[in-house]
Structures are given as structure tokens and as C-alpha cells.
Amino acid sequence: MIRMTQVSLPVSHDREALERKIRKLLRISSEPFTYEIERRSLDARNPQEKVYRYTLDVTISNEKRILKKVHNKNIMSINKTRYHFPKSGEEPLITRPVIVGSGPAGLFCGWYLARAGYRPLILERGEQVRERRRTVERFWKEGILDSESNVQFGEGGAGTFSDGKLNTLVKDPLGRNKEVLKRFVKAGAPKEILYEQKPHLGTDVLASIVETLRKQIEAMGGSFRFGTKLTGLKLEDNTLQSLILNGEEELKAQVCVLAIGHSARDTFSMLHGCGLPMEPKSFAVGLRIEHPQKMINQALYGEAESAELGAASYKVTHQASTGRGVYSFCMCPGGYVVNASSEQGYLAVNGMSYQARDQVNANSALIVTVKPEDFPEDGPLGGVAFQRKLEKAAYEAGGGKIPVQTLKDYCKNQAGSSLGQVKPLMKGAWTLANVREILPRQIGDSIEEGIYAFDKKIPGFAREDALLSAVESRTSSPVRILRGENCESQVSGIYPCGEGAGYAGGITSAAMDGMKVAEGISRRFQKCEIS
């Protein structure tokens, strides 16, 4: 197979233009060939000459002869990696493997175990995705929070109510990344996610994909139980014996995958009490910022609207004089700020876009990393206590509504009484408040400095009527549940997995970790023959 990189074409090109470019670069005329787009990225550094840059894999006969006459460092022969799931091991599996959580990690772990014949049981504390969406919409409209089924908990996990970003920085030579994207496409995602530099699905598309994956798992012998919460473990000689569900039911289990998500604070506490080894880890906290999407488009594309390119996205970083880095996270073009709370009396925000990304505001998190030394007094759960302190302050500042502040008032550390041209685009009630007072001083100062630094890269970023809302606290898990190279905890039978366990950061990496854990279980155990 021939790999071609840095193949550039104007954004308005068509399929025929791409094929002509391939022929020209390979110096071929009529020879038949097929090709697959491996990657496509936008280069808009020159707004007058925006181009797509492609990485292409071309299949053609006489490959060696063609490569001999083409002297181009961006054209080479490759052997493409294909994903392979391992064969089953030899250790008897007496009970079905149990997976706690149906986010990306749990779903993909369950999918591959089901296909391999292990017939997993997936437990989810929240609702199925359709009922969950109605519950979440009711919360946004009426303020009625269901602490078991919300933006954080329920089928599909926290990523279901997000922009649905699928890009990841995880390097995986085994091909899990591409396999995850292929699995999404086969479940209904657009095929463009296989090669776009920044693929996304949108919350509306994600919901149907999650449902499809569940039905596929069920068709392969797996099963689900919703409204089922893990509330305890029974251990003997540091080995799992059974799970306690909903505080009363005991379920015998030899293997339990903990794909619990980054917000399962009550479960973290229970696991810590059971002696499961864990440690605090770094994460990040901050605010959401909203700007007009047309302003972002103009700054990055050189035009306020582009039917070809859609809504522009950005990623910015700055090292502040406080010694802390501040950076954008989970940027949602044409999207909403959402109330993402999961506990009564605490308030957290997140960003969400639909597939079309066609709303008038752009929003992103502006966050600052915090480390275990910032919360040393509470042991492994110190990060949870740190998050809760901020979320309680946000809840009180807004009286249960999302607290909002213009940048002008944020810099003056005062609650404003009016907005500018930028209006809040939010799911959930909001109110003007002093957002600055919610944050520790170093974090608040770092964000202010970062905003003005970002204005040099994106003109208008520091406009006085940009809106800040609080608090962005659920960027990643505040704990890491320790595991060995085979993905098993020191407690035999427990397999920590995904973002909640501290081994992923986003939809794709969580799904990949779910696959990794499924592989570890398969290498060890025989297929389960017990119903």
C-alpha cells in the first residue's frame, strides 16, 4: 500500500480533483487504483487560500515500480495495522463478567466481550438514553434534578451530552483508535469521522449511536440492567466474591469492570472504604466562556460564515505569571453551555453542541490544572472535596441557577446588572452573579491573564461582553483507581476502566481503554458458559 501525505487541495475541490492529484503525484495515467482517506485537516493560516491537507492510502498494482520513479519524501510504502482481538485464555470463568457503567468505556468493553462470546452483564445506575434525555430536559426546564440519571449518569455516559468530540492524543500502535471510529460508523455515525482531523458527532447523533451499540451487544448475548447502582463489594482474601446492588441485592461476580465515569463520587467513596487502592490525580477547573460564533469564524477563517467549513473551533494555551497554565478545553462551536450538575446543592457546567453546530454562540472551557498538592488534606478523595467546594460556591452564587458574568465585570470582581451584545445560550436557568468570587484567587487571576493573551491570537476574545459561567469542574476524574499491566486491580477480579478510573480523557480514549480491558479479560479467561 502507498501512503501519501501532505496532499493539498483548495477547500472547494471535488472527488475528481483529488483523483487527478493522486495521478499527478504518482505519475500514472490510466492505471486503475483505489484509495482511502486516512486523514484530512484544514489549513486556514492564509484566509485567501484555505486548503485541505490529506493523508491518503492508495492501493495499486505495480506498487514497487511506481515508487521507483516517484522521488517524493511524502510518498512511501506502508503496511497498515489492523486491529485484532486476542483469543480466549484458559482460566475458568464461573460467572458472567459484570461491567459497571454504560459510557464509552463500558459499552466498548461490553461490545468486544459480547462478540467474543463472554455474554457480559452491563449495569447502569441511570436510565436508557431516550428516557434519560427526557429527564435531563426536564431538569433544564424545571430545575428538577434526578441524582441517578442526569447529564453525568445514564446510558452513554457524560459524553452523550457534549459536543461528541472523537479526536484523541493517545498513541495506539494496535489500531484501537481507528477501530473505535469504524465501530461508530457502523452504528450510524457519518463516515467522515474516519478521517477528519477533529471529528465530532454532536449530542443528537450520539444518542442514537449509543442505543444501536446497546442493541448490538444484546444481539450478541450481552444484557443490560438500568436503574442499578453498585453500592458495595464483598471480598474474601483480597478477591472479589460478589457485588451489592442498590443497597440490598447481592450478585455473585468473578470479574467486575469499573467503568463508572468521572463523576461517580459516591462510588469512589464506597470503593475507597472497601480498601480498593487509589490515589488522587491532577485535573483542571475553571469557567465556560461564550463569544459570537461569527466572531470566531472571522478570526480563524477570514469570513463570518462558511457553508463549506461550518463553525470554526479553536484551541489556545497560555503560561500565566501565576506559574499555572491556562488552556481551552472541550470547545463547542455553535453550541450551548449546559447545567451538568449531578448532586443536589452543587452546580457544574459543561458545553454541548448538536451535529449541525448551528447556534449563534461558541463556547469553551477555560481551565487551570490543579494537582494533589492543592488539596493534600483529604487523601485519595481530596480532588472530589476540591470540586465540591467550588460547585457548592457556584450553586450558592446563582441560587441554583448557572451564575453568569461579563468579562468586564469579572475583571472588576463585581456582579453585573446587565449584559452586552452577547446573550447566554444555555440549557438550564441562569442569572447574573459574581463568578470571579467562586474561584481560588490564583485560578481566577490565571484565567483573566489567559483571556487577554488569547485575544492576541483570536481578535475579540477579550471583548468586554464575553460571558463567563461557573463552574467547569468535571474535566476529568479526580482519582486514579490503581491497576496493573493486565488492567486488574490489586483486588483480584476488579478491573478499573476508562475515564472514571483515571485511564482516559474523552469519548475515544475511554472507548479504547474499554477495549484494552476486554482484551485483558479475554487473554485470561475462557468464555463463560453459565447463564
Short mmCIF file of C-alpha atoms in Angstrom, two decimals:
data_model
loop_
_atom_site.label_atom_id
_atom_site.label_comp_id
_atom_site.label_asym_id
_atom_site.label_seq_id
_atom_site.Cartn_x
_atom_site.Cartn_y
_atom_site.Cartn_z
CA MET A 1 0.00 0.00 0.00
CA ILE A 2 1.25 3.51 -0.82
CA ARG A 3 0.91 6.21 1.84
CA MET A 4 0.73 9.80 0.52
CA THR A 5 0.98 12.70 2.98
CA GLN A 6 0.68 16.49 2.65
CA VAL A 7 -1.58 16.27 -0.41
CA SER A 8 -3.05 19.78 -0.66
CA LEU A 9 -6.18 20.95 -2.49
CA PRO A 10 -8.44 24.02 -2.22
CA VAL A 11 -11.37 23.52 0.14
CA SER A 12 -13.81 23.74 -2.78
CA HIS A 13 -12.33 20.77 -4.67
CA ASP A 14 -14.34 17.72 -5.70
CA ARG A 15 -13.60 13.97 -5.85
CA GLU A 16 -12.34 14.16 -9.43
CA ALA A 17 -9.82 16.85 -8.47
CA LEU A 18 -8.49 14.64 -5.69
CA GLU A 19 -8.10 11.68 -8.03
CA ARG A 20 -6.32 13.84 -10.60
CA LYS A 21 -3.94 14.99 -7.87
CA ILE A 22 -3.17 11.38 -6.93
CA ARG A 23 -2.41 10.51 -10.55
CA LYS A 24 -0.17 13.53 -10.95
CA LEU A 25 1.84 12.84 -7.78
CA LEU A 26 2.22 9.13 -8.58
CA ARG A 27 2.98 9.90 -12.22
CA ILE A 28 0.39 7.47 -13.53
CA SER A 29 -2.10 7.90 -16.38
CA SER A 30 -4.72 5.23 -16.95
CA GLU A 31 -3.77 2.64 -14.31
CA PRO A 32 -6.72 1.78 -12.06
CA PHE A 33 -6.35 2.37 -8.32
CA THR A 34 -8.37 2.69 -5.16
CA TYR A 35 -7.70 4.97 -2.24
CA GLU A 36 -8.77 5.57 1.33
CA ILE A 37 -8.62 8.92 3.09
CA GLU A 38 -6.63 8.35 6.27
CA ARG A 39 -6.70 11.95 7.46
CA ARG A 40 -7.93 15.38 6.34
CA SER A 41 -7.05 18.64 8.08
CA LEU A 42 -7.87 22.25 7.32
CA ASP A 43 -5.07 24.78 6.83
CA ALA A 44 -6.63 28.26 7.15
CA ARG A 45 -3.47 30.18 8.02
CA ASN A 46 -3.92 32.11 4.78
CA PRO A 47 -7.65 33.06 4.73
CA GLN A 48 -7.43 33.81 1.00
CA GLU A 49 -6.05 30.35 0.17
CA LYS A 50 -7.57 27.88 2.58
CA VAL A 51 -6.68 24.29 1.74
CA TYR A 52 -7.34 20.77 2.91
CA ARG A 53 -4.28 18.62 3.54
CA TYR A 54 -4.76 14.90 3.04
CA THR A 55 -3.06 11.70 4.08
CA LEU A 56 -4.11 9.01 1.61
CA ASP A 57 -3.58 5.26 1.35
CA VAL A 58 -3.52 4.13 -2.27
CA THR A 59 -3.81 0.53 -3.49
CA ILE A 60 -2.46 -0.08 -6.97
CA SER A 61 -0.71 -2.85 -8.89
CA ASN A 62 3.00 -2.46 -9.69
CA GLU A 63 3.49 -0.52 -6.46
CA LYS A 64 7.27 -1.07 -6.43
CA ARG A 65 7.65 0.16 -9.99
CA ILE A 66 5.64 3.29 -9.25
CA LEU A 67 7.62 4.11 -6.12
CA LYS A 68 10.90 3.74 -8.00
CA LYS A 69 10.02 6.55 -10.38
CA VAL A 70 8.47 8.82 -7.72
CA HIS A 71 11.08 10.69 -5.70
CA ASN A 72 8.98 12.35 -3.02
CA LYS A 73 9.59 12.05 0.73
CA ASN A 74 5.81 12.30 1.30
CA ILE A 75 5.10 9.14 -0.72
CA MET A 76 6.11 5.77 0.73
CA SER A 77 5.20 2.11 1.08
CA ILE A 78 3.47 1.06 4.32
CA ASN A 79 1.99 -1.99 5.99
CA LYS A 80 -1.26 -0.90 7.57
CA THR A 81 -2.07 -2.04 11.11
CA ARG A 82 -5.38 -3.86 11.53
CA TYR A 83 -6.95 -4.35 14.93
CA HIS A 84 -7.10 -7.92 16.28
CA PHE A 85 -8.93 -9.03 19.42
CA PRO A 86 -7.00 -11.74 21.32
CA LYS A 87 -8.01 -15.36 21.70
CA SER A 88 -9.59 -16.62 24.91
CA GLY A 89 -7.43 -17.77 27.81
CA GLU A 90 -7.54 -20.93 29.89
CA GLU A 91 -8.73 -19.85 33.36
CA PRO A 92 -12.35 -20.93 34.03
CA LEU A 93 -14.91 -18.12 34.26
CA ILE A 94 -17.67 -19.22 36.62
CA THR A 95 -19.94 -16.16 36.32
CA ARG A 96 -20.62 -13.69 33.53
CA PRO A 97 -18.28 -10.67 33.55
CA VAL A 98 -20.07 -7.65 35.02
CA ILE A 99 -19.42 -4.13 33.71
CA VAL A 100 -20.45 -1.20 35.90
CA GLY A 101 -21.27 1.80 33.70
CA SER A 102 -22.52 2.21 30.13
CA GLY A 103 -20.40 5.14 28.98
CA PRO A 104 -17.92 4.69 26.11
CA ALA A 105 -15.55 2.56 28.22
CA GLY A 106 -18.31 0.24 29.44
CA LEU A 107 -20.03 -0.01 26.07
CA PHE A 108 -16.88 -0.84 24.13
CA CYS A 109 -15.65 -3.26 26.77
CA GLY A 110 -19.08 -4.91 26.65
CA TRP A 111 -19.26 -4.92 22.86
CA TYR A 112 -15.97 -6.76 22.37
CA LEU A 113 -16.59 -9.20 25.21
CA ALA A 114 -20.04 -9.93 23.79
CA ARG A 115 -18.68 -10.52 20.29
CA ALA A 116 -16.05 -12.86 21.75
CA GLY A 117 -18.78 -14.92 23.45
CA TYR A 118 -18.45 -13.79 27.09
CA ARG A 119 -22.08 -12.58 27.38
CA PRO A 120 -21.35 -9.63 29.72
CA LEU A 121 -23.88 -8.03 32.06
CA ILE A 122 -23.75 -4.23 31.99
CA LEU A 123 -25.11 -2.35 34.99
CA GLU A 124 -26.12 1.33 34.73
CA ARG A 125 -27.36 3.49 37.60
CA GLY A 126 -29.19 5.83 35.24
CA GLU A 127 -31.85 5.41 32.55
CA GLN A 128 -31.81 4.28 28.96
CA VAL A 129 -30.80 7.10 26.66
CA ARG A 130 -34.33 8.07 25.48
CA GLU A 131 -35.76 8.29 29.00
CA ARG A 132 -32.55 9.93 30.18
CA ARG A 133 -32.89 12.71 27.60
CA ARG A 134 -36.40 13.48 28.82
CA THR A 135 -35.18 13.54 32.42
CA VAL A 136 -32.34 15.91 31.54
CA GLU A 137 -34.60 18.20 29.52
CA ARG A 138 -36.97 18.38 32.48
CA PHE A 139 -34.07 19.34 34.73
CA TRP A 140 -33.03 22.10 32.36
CA LYS A 141 -36.56 23.46 32.10
CA GLU A 142 -37.89 22.93 35.62
CA GLY A 143 -34.78 22.53 37.76
CA ILE A 144 -35.80 19.05 38.99
CA LEU A 145 -32.56 17.08 39.38
CA ASP A 146 -32.51 13.29 39.36
CA SER A 147 -29.23 12.43 41.13
CA GLU A 148 -29.11 8.98 39.48
CA SER A 149 -29.97 9.94 35.89
CA ASN A 150 -28.68 13.27 34.58
CA VAL A 151 -26.02 14.84 32.35
CA GLN A 152 -23.36 12.70 34.07
CA PHE A 153 -25.16 9.39 34.67
CA GLY A 154 -27.17 7.20 32.33
CA GLU A 155 -26.77 5.25 29.12
CA GLY A 156 -23.91 6.67 27.06
CA GLY A 157 -22.20 8.40 29.98
CA ALA A 158 -21.31 12.08 30.29
CA GLY A 159 -20.21 12.29 26.65
CA THR A 160 -23.80 11.87 25.45
CA PHE A 161 -24.48 15.49 26.43
CA SER A 162 -21.43 17.09 24.87
CA ASP A 163 -20.06 18.12 21.51
CA GLY A 164 -19.19 14.48 20.93
CA LYS A 165 -15.54 15.08 20.07
CA LEU A 166 -13.72 11.97 18.86
CA ASN A 167 -10.16 13.21 18.49
CA THR A 168 -7.59 11.91 20.95
CA LEU A 169 -3.89 12.37 21.64
CA VAL A 170 -3.49 8.73 22.69
CA LYS A 171 -0.94 6.92 20.51
CA ASP A 172 -2.04 3.36 19.88
CA PRO A 173 0.00 1.18 17.51
CA LEU A 174 -2.51 -1.68 17.84
CA GLY A 175 -5.19 0.14 15.83
CA ARG A 176 -7.79 0.64 18.59
CA ASN A 177 -8.35 4.30 17.66
CA LYS A 178 -9.40 3.58 14.10
CA GLU A 179 -11.40 0.57 15.27
CA VAL A 180 -13.44 2.79 17.61
CA LEU A 181 -14.27 5.17 14.77
CA LYS A 182 -15.22 2.30 12.48
CA ARG A 183 -17.50 0.91 15.16
CA PHE A 184 -19.21 4.29 15.47
CA VAL A 185 -19.70 4.49 11.70
CA LYS A 186 -21.26 1.02 11.63
CA ALA A 187 -23.60 2.21 14.39
CA GLY A 188 -24.78 5.18 12.34
CA ALA A 189 -22.09 7.89 12.53
CA PRO A 190 -21.10 9.77 9.33
CA LYS A 191 -18.11 8.16 7.59
CA GLU A 192 -16.22 11.47 7.65
CA ILE A 193 -15.25 10.84 11.28
CA LEU A 194 -12.82 8.21 9.99
CA TYR A 195 -10.51 10.86 8.58
CA GLU A 196 -11.39 14.35 9.79
CA GLN A 197 -8.69 15.93 11.94
CA LYS A 198 -11.26 16.98 14.54
CA PRO A 199 -14.17 14.55 14.20
CA HIS A 200 -17.31 15.09 16.25
CA LEU A 201 -20.79 13.61 16.42
CA GLY A 202 -22.99 16.03 18.35
CA THR A 203 -25.29 15.05 21.17
CA ASP A 204 -28.22 14.34 18.85
CA VAL A 205 -26.26 11.78 16.80
CA LEU A 206 -24.56 10.26 19.84
CA ALA A 207 -27.85 9.29 21.45
CA SER A 208 -28.93 7.09 18.55
CA ILE A 209 -25.46 5.52 18.24
CA VAL A 210 -25.45 4.60 21.93
CA GLU A 211 -28.82 2.91 21.53
CA THR A 212 -27.60 1.00 18.48
CA LEU A 213 -24.50 -0.23 20.31
CA ARG A 214 -26.68 -1.50 23.16
CA LYS A 215 -28.89 -3.45 20.76
CA GLN A 216 -25.83 -4.94 19.07
CA ILE A 217 -24.45 -6.08 22.43
CA GLU A 218 -27.79 -7.64 23.33
CA ALA A 219 -27.95 -9.41 19.97
CA MET A 220 -24.53 -10.95 20.68
CA GLY A 221 -25.60 -12.31 24.07
CA GLY A 222 -24.87 -9.42 26.43
CA SER A 223 -27.52 -7.84 28.64
CA PHE A 224 -28.20 -4.57 30.47
CA ARG A 225 -29.79 -3.55 33.74
CA PHE A 226 -30.70 0.11 34.16
CA GLY A 227 -31.54 1.82 37.43
CA THR A 228 -28.96 -0.48 39.03
CA LYS A 229 -26.28 1.11 41.19
CA LEU A 230 -23.17 -0.55 42.60
CA THR A 231 -23.28 0.18 46.34
CA GLY A 232 -20.86 -2.37 47.81
CA LEU A 233 -18.32 -5.14 47.28
CA LYS A 234 -17.90 -8.41 49.09
CA LEU A 235 -14.27 -9.50 49.19
CA GLU A 236 -12.51 -12.55 50.61
CA ASP A 237 -8.71 -12.87 50.77
CA ASN A 238 -8.46 -9.72 48.64
CA THR A 239 -10.56 -11.38 45.93
CA LEU A 240 -13.96 -10.28 44.61
CA GLN A 241 -16.82 -12.56 45.63
CA SER A 242 -19.95 -10.55 44.87
CA LEU A 243 -21.43 -7.09 44.21
CA ILE A 244 -24.04 -5.30 46.29
CA LEU A 245 -26.60 -3.54 44.08
CA ASN A 246 -28.98 -0.78 45.15
CA GLY A 247 -28.02 -1.40 48.77
CA GLU A 248 -29.76 -4.77 49.01
CA GLU A 249 -29.24 -7.25 46.19
CA GLU A 250 -26.15 -9.48 46.17
CA LEU A 251 -24.81 -10.58 42.78
CA LYS A 252 -22.02 -13.16 42.63
CA ALA A 253 -19.23 -11.98 40.37
CA GLN A 254 -15.77 -13.24 39.49
CA VAL A 255 -14.94 -10.33 37.18
CA CYS A 256 -16.13 -6.73 37.58
CA VAL A 257 -15.11 -3.91 35.22
CA LEU A 258 -15.39 -0.50 36.90
CA ALA A 259 -16.29 1.89 34.06
CA ILE A 260 -18.03 4.26 36.45
CA GLY A 261 -17.26 7.67 34.89
CA HIS A 262 -15.52 10.73 36.33
CA SER A 263 -18.47 11.92 38.44
CA ALA A 264 -19.31 8.78 40.46
CA ARG A 265 -18.25 10.36 43.75
CA ASP A 266 -20.38 8.13 45.94
CA THR A 267 -18.92 5.07 44.21
CA PHE A 268 -15.37 6.39 44.66
CA SER A 269 -16.08 6.75 48.37
CA MET A 270 -17.51 3.24 48.64
CA LEU A 271 -14.56 1.71 46.79
CA HIS A 272 -12.11 3.60 49.00
CA GLY A 273 -13.92 2.28 52.05
CA CYS A 274 -13.60 -1.26 50.70
CA GLY A 275 -9.83 -0.84 50.51
CA LEU A 276 -9.50 -0.61 46.72
CA PRO A 277 -6.11 1.03 46.05
CA MET A 278 -6.50 4.52 44.59
CA GLU A 279 -4.71 7.84 44.57
CA PRO A 280 -5.57 11.49 43.88
CA LYS A 281 -4.64 12.78 40.43
CA SER A 282 -4.34 16.10 38.67
CA PHE A 283 -7.33 17.52 36.81
CA ALA A 284 -8.43 21.03 35.84
CA VAL A 285 -11.09 23.54 36.86
CA GLY A 286 -12.28 26.87 35.54
CA LEU A 287 -15.12 28.54 33.69
CA ARG A 288 -17.04 28.49 30.42
CA ILE A 289 -16.66 31.45 28.07
CA GLU A 290 -19.12 32.43 25.31
CA HIS A 291 -18.49 34.52 22.18
CA PRO A 292 -20.44 35.08 18.97
CA GLN A 293 -19.64 32.21 16.61
CA LYS A 294 -19.36 34.65 13.70
CA MET A 295 -16.56 36.46 15.54
CA ILE A 296 -14.64 33.19 15.94
CA ASN A 297 -15.23 32.33 12.28
CA GLN A 298 -13.95 35.74 11.17
CA ALA A 299 -10.83 35.44 13.29
CA LEU A 300 -9.95 31.91 12.12
CA TYR A 301 -11.42 31.69 8.60
CA GLY A 302 -11.29 35.31 7.50
CA GLU A 303 -15.06 35.23 6.95
CA ALA A 304 -18.01 35.31 9.31
CA GLU A 305 -19.84 32.40 7.68
CA SER A 306 -18.68 29.50 5.54
CA ALA A 307 -21.06 26.88 4.21
CA GLU A 308 -18.09 24.71 3.21
CA LEU A 309 -16.21 24.84 6.51
CA GLY A 310 -19.01 25.22 9.07
CA ALA A 311 -18.39 26.68 12.52
CA ALA A 312 -14.74 27.33 13.41
CA SER A 313 -13.15 25.83 16.52
CA TYR A 314 -10.06 26.87 18.44
CA LYS A 315 -7.54 25.53 20.94
CA VAL A 316 -5.44 28.02 22.91
CA THR A 317 -2.93 27.78 25.76
CA HIS A 318 -1.01 30.26 27.93
CA GLN A 319 1.52 30.03 30.73
CA ALA A 320 0.38 32.61 33.26
CA SER A 321 2.59 34.70 35.56
CA THR A 322 0.99 32.85 38.47
CA GLY A 323 3.02 29.84 37.38
CA ARG A 324 -0.07 27.98 36.20
CA GLY A 325 -1.05 27.08 32.68
CA VAL A 326 -4.47 28.07 31.39
CA TYR A 327 -5.98 26.49 28.30
CA SER A 328 -9.18 25.97 26.39
CA PHE A 329 -10.94 22.62 26.70
CA CYS A 330 -13.96 20.96 25.12
CA MET A 331 -14.60 23.84 22.73
CA CYS A 332 -18.17 23.73 21.38
CA PRO A 333 -18.68 25.63 18.12
CA GLY A 334 -22.27 26.78 17.62
CA GLY A 335 -23.31 25.18 20.89
CA TYR A 336 -24.73 25.64 24.37
CA VAL A 337 -23.45 25.95 27.91
CA VAL A 338 -25.35 23.36 29.97
CA ASN A 339 -26.08 22.79 33.62
CA ALA A 340 -24.24 19.49 34.16
CA SER A 341 -24.95 19.01 37.87
CA SER A 342 -25.36 15.58 39.42
CA GLU A 343 -25.68 16.33 43.15
CA GLN A 344 -28.27 18.36 45.00
CA GLY A 345 -26.85 21.69 46.19
CA TYR A 346 -23.86 21.63 43.81
CA LEU A 347 -23.59 23.17 40.34
CA ALA A 348 -21.27 22.33 37.44
CA VAL A 349 -21.36 23.45 33.81
CA ASN A 350 -20.28 21.84 30.56
CA GLY A 351 -20.55 22.53 26.83
CA MET A 352 -22.77 20.80 24.28
CA SER A 353 -23.31 21.01 20.53
CA TYR A 354 -25.65 19.32 18.11
CA GLN A 355 -24.26 17.77 14.94
CA ALA A 356 -25.05 20.90 12.90
CA ARG A 357 -23.19 23.28 15.27
CA ASP A 358 -25.50 25.99 14.03
CA GLN A 359 -26.23 28.07 17.15
CA VAL A 360 -25.11 31.72 17.40
CA ASN A 361 -22.57 31.32 20.22
CA ALA A 362 -19.29 29.48 20.53
CA ASN A 363 -18.27 28.33 23.98
CA SER A 364 -15.35 26.56 25.56
CA ALA A 365 -13.95 25.84 28.98
CA LEU A 366 -11.03 27.96 30.15
CA ILE A 367 -9.34 25.82 32.75
CA VAL A 368 -6.30 25.64 35.00
CA THR A 369 -4.66 22.43 36.17
CA VAL A 370 -4.81 21.61 39.86
CA LYS A 371 -2.59 18.95 41.43
CA PRO A 372 -2.84 16.77 44.55
CA GLU A 373 -0.65 19.27 46.41
CA ASP A 374 -3.52 21.77 46.02
CA PHE A 375 -5.75 19.51 48.15
CA PRO A 376 -3.39 17.46 50.38
CA GLU A 377 -5.63 17.14 53.41
CA ASP A 378 -8.26 14.69 52.13
CA GLY A 379 -6.21 11.74 50.86
CA PRO A 380 -7.24 9.92 47.66
CA LEU A 381 -10.58 11.76 47.60
CA GLY A 382 -9.06 15.22 48.05
CA GLY A 383 -9.87 16.17 44.46
CA VAL A 384 -13.53 15.29 44.99
CA ALA A 385 -13.65 17.60 48.03
CA PHE A 386 -11.97 20.35 45.99
CA GLN A 387 -14.54 20.00 43.20
CA ARG A 388 -17.45 20.00 45.63
CA LYS A 389 -16.22 23.17 47.33
CA LEU A 390 -16.25 25.03 44.01
CA GLU A 391 -19.58 23.56 42.91
CA LYS A 392 -21.23 24.48 46.20
CA ALA A 393 -19.98 28.05 45.81
CA ALA A 394 -21.32 28.17 42.24
CA TYR A 395 -24.71 26.83 43.37
CA GLU A 396 -24.95 29.44 46.13
CA ALA A 397 -23.76 32.29 43.88
CA GLY A 398 -26.54 31.60 41.39
CA GLY A 399 -29.17 30.41 43.83
CA GLY A 400 -29.26 27.09 41.98
CA LYS A 401 -29.07 28.75 38.55
CA ILE A 402 -25.96 28.97 36.37
CA PRO A 403 -24.03 32.06 37.57
CA VAL A 404 -23.04 34.31 34.65
CA GLN A 405 -20.79 37.39 34.43
CA THR A 406 -19.47 39.59 31.64
CA LEU A 407 -15.71 39.75 31.22
CA LYS A 408 -15.79 43.45 32.13
CA ASP A 409 -17.39 42.69 35.49
CA TYR A 410 -15.19 39.64 36.01
CA CYS A 411 -12.07 41.79 35.73
CA LYS A 412 -13.57 44.25 38.22
CA ASN A 413 -14.59 41.38 40.53
CA GLN A 414 -18.16 42.64 40.71
CA ALA A 415 -21.58 41.20 39.94
CA GLY A 416 -23.08 42.95 36.94
CA SER A 417 -26.64 44.01 36.38
CA SER A 418 -26.74 43.86 32.56
CA LEU A 419 -25.39 42.07 29.50
CA GLY A 420 -23.83 43.37 26.32
CA GLN A 421 -24.42 42.09 22.80
CA VAL A 422 -23.52 38.50 23.75
CA LYS A 423 -26.54 36.75 25.25
CA PRO A 424 -26.32 33.49 27.21
CA LEU A 425 -27.11 30.42 25.13
CA MET A 426 -27.72 27.89 27.87
CA LYS A 427 -29.56 24.72 28.76
CA GLY A 428 -30.79 25.44 32.27
CA ALA A 429 -31.73 28.63 34.10
CA TRP A 430 -29.05 31.30 34.55
CA THR A 431 -28.59 34.51 36.50
CA LEU A 432 -26.07 37.34 36.73
CA ALA A 433 -23.67 36.87 39.63
CA ASN A 434 -20.04 37.40 40.65
CA VAL A 435 -18.38 34.39 39.06
CA ARG A 436 -14.89 35.59 39.99
CA GLU A 437 -15.54 35.04 43.70
CA ILE A 438 -16.23 31.33 43.16
CA LEU A 439 -12.66 30.53 42.14
CA PRO A 440 -9.47 30.48 44.19
CA ARG A 441 -7.51 33.65 43.50
CA GLN A 442 -4.64 32.04 41.56
CA ILE A 443 -7.05 30.26 39.25
CA GLY A 444 -9.21 33.34 38.72
CA ASP A 445 -6.18 35.52 38.01
CA SER A 446 -4.70 32.94 35.63
CA ILE A 447 -7.92 32.83 33.60
CA GLU A 448 -8.08 36.62 33.31
CA GLU A 449 -4.48 36.79 32.13
CA GLY A 450 -5.11 33.94 29.71
CA ILE A 451 -8.11 35.64 28.14
CA TYR A 452 -6.04 38.71 27.24
CA ALA A 453 -3.25 36.51 25.90
CA PHE A 454 -5.75 34.62 23.74
CA ASP A 455 -7.06 37.92 22.38
CA LYS A 456 -3.74 38.33 20.57
CA LYS A 457 -4.42 35.08 18.70
CA ILE A 458 -8.19 35.47 18.30
CA PRO A 459 -9.15 39.15 17.98
CA GLY A 460 -12.22 39.89 20.10
CA PHE A 461 -11.60 37.08 22.58
CA ALA A 462 -11.25 39.66 25.37
CA ARG A 463 -14.30 41.70 24.36
CA GLU A 464 -15.94 43.20 27.45
CA ASP A 465 -19.28 41.49 26.91
CA ALA A 466 -17.88 37.97 26.54
CA LEU A 467 -19.74 35.80 29.04
CA LEU A 468 -18.21 33.67 31.79
CA SER A 469 -20.17 31.00 33.66
CA ALA A 470 -19.28 28.69 36.52
CA VAL A 471 -18.06 26.26 37.36
CA GLU A 472 -16.26 23.90 34.95
CA SER A 473 -15.10 21.22 37.37
CA ARG A 474 -15.72 17.84 35.69
CA THR A 475 -12.91 17.95 33.13
CA SER A 476 -11.56 14.53 34.15
CA SER A 477 -11.54 12.16 37.10
CA PRO A 478 -10.02 13.49 40.32
CA VAL A 479 -8.85 9.98 41.29
CA ARG A 480 -6.98 7.07 39.77
CA ILE A 481 -8.01 3.55 40.73
CA LEU A 482 -4.74 1.66 40.52
CA ARG A 483 -4.33 -1.33 38.24
CA GLY A 484 -1.51 -3.49 36.89
CA GLU A 485 -0.35 -4.08 33.33
CA ASN A 486 -3.06 -6.68 32.84
CA CYS A 487 -5.61 -3.97 33.80
CA GLU A 488 -6.54 -5.74 37.05
CA SER A 489 -6.57 -4.04 40.44
CA GLN A 490 -4.61 -5.40 43.38
CA VAL A 491 -8.03 -6.70 44.42
CA SER A 492 -8.37 -9.79 42.26
CA GLY A 493 -11.34 -9.69 39.88
CA ILE A 494 -11.66 -5.87 39.79
CA TYR A 495 -10.76 -4.16 36.50
CA PRO A 496 -10.70 -0.31 36.73
CA CYS A 497 -11.52 1.13 33.31
CA GLY A 498 -11.93 4.36 31.40
CA GLU A 499 -12.05 7.99 32.39
CA GLY A 500 -13.55 7.50 35.84
CA ALA A 501 -10.72 5.16 36.83
CA GLY A 502 -8.18 7.70 35.58
CA TYR A 503 -7.04 5.98 32.36
CA ALA A 504 -8.73 8.06 29.67
CA GLY A 505 -9.81 11.59 28.84
CA GLY A 506 -12.68 11.76 26.37
CA ILE A 507 -15.02 9.56 24.36
CA THR A 508 -12.48 7.90 22.07
CA SER A 509 -9.76 7.25 24.65
CA ALA A 510 -12.37 5.87 27.07
CA ALA A 511 -13.68 3.52 24.38
CA MET A 512 -10.12 2.43 23.58
CA ASP A 513 -9.47 1.70 27.25
CA GLY A 514 -12.67 -0.34 27.38
CA MET A 515 -11.30 -2.43 24.52
CA LYS A 516 -7.96 -2.78 26.31
CA VAL A 517 -9.64 -4.11 29.44
CA ALA A 518 -11.77 -6.51 27.37
CA GLU A 519 -8.57 -7.80 25.78
CA GLY A 520 -7.03 -8.40 29.21
CA ILE A 521 -10.07 -10.37 30.35
CA SER A 522 -10.12 -12.41 27.15
CA ARG A 523 -6.44 -13.35 27.37
CA ARG A 524 -7.00 -14.70 30.87
CA PHE A 525 -10.40 -16.38 30.90
CA GLN A 526 -12.34 -18.99 28.99
CA LYS A 527 -15.68 -17.97 27.56
CA CYS A 528 -18.48 -18.10 30.10
CA GLU A 529 -20.94 -20.98 29.67
CA ILE A 530 -23.14 -20.02 32.64
CA SER A 531 -26.48 -18.29 32.03
#
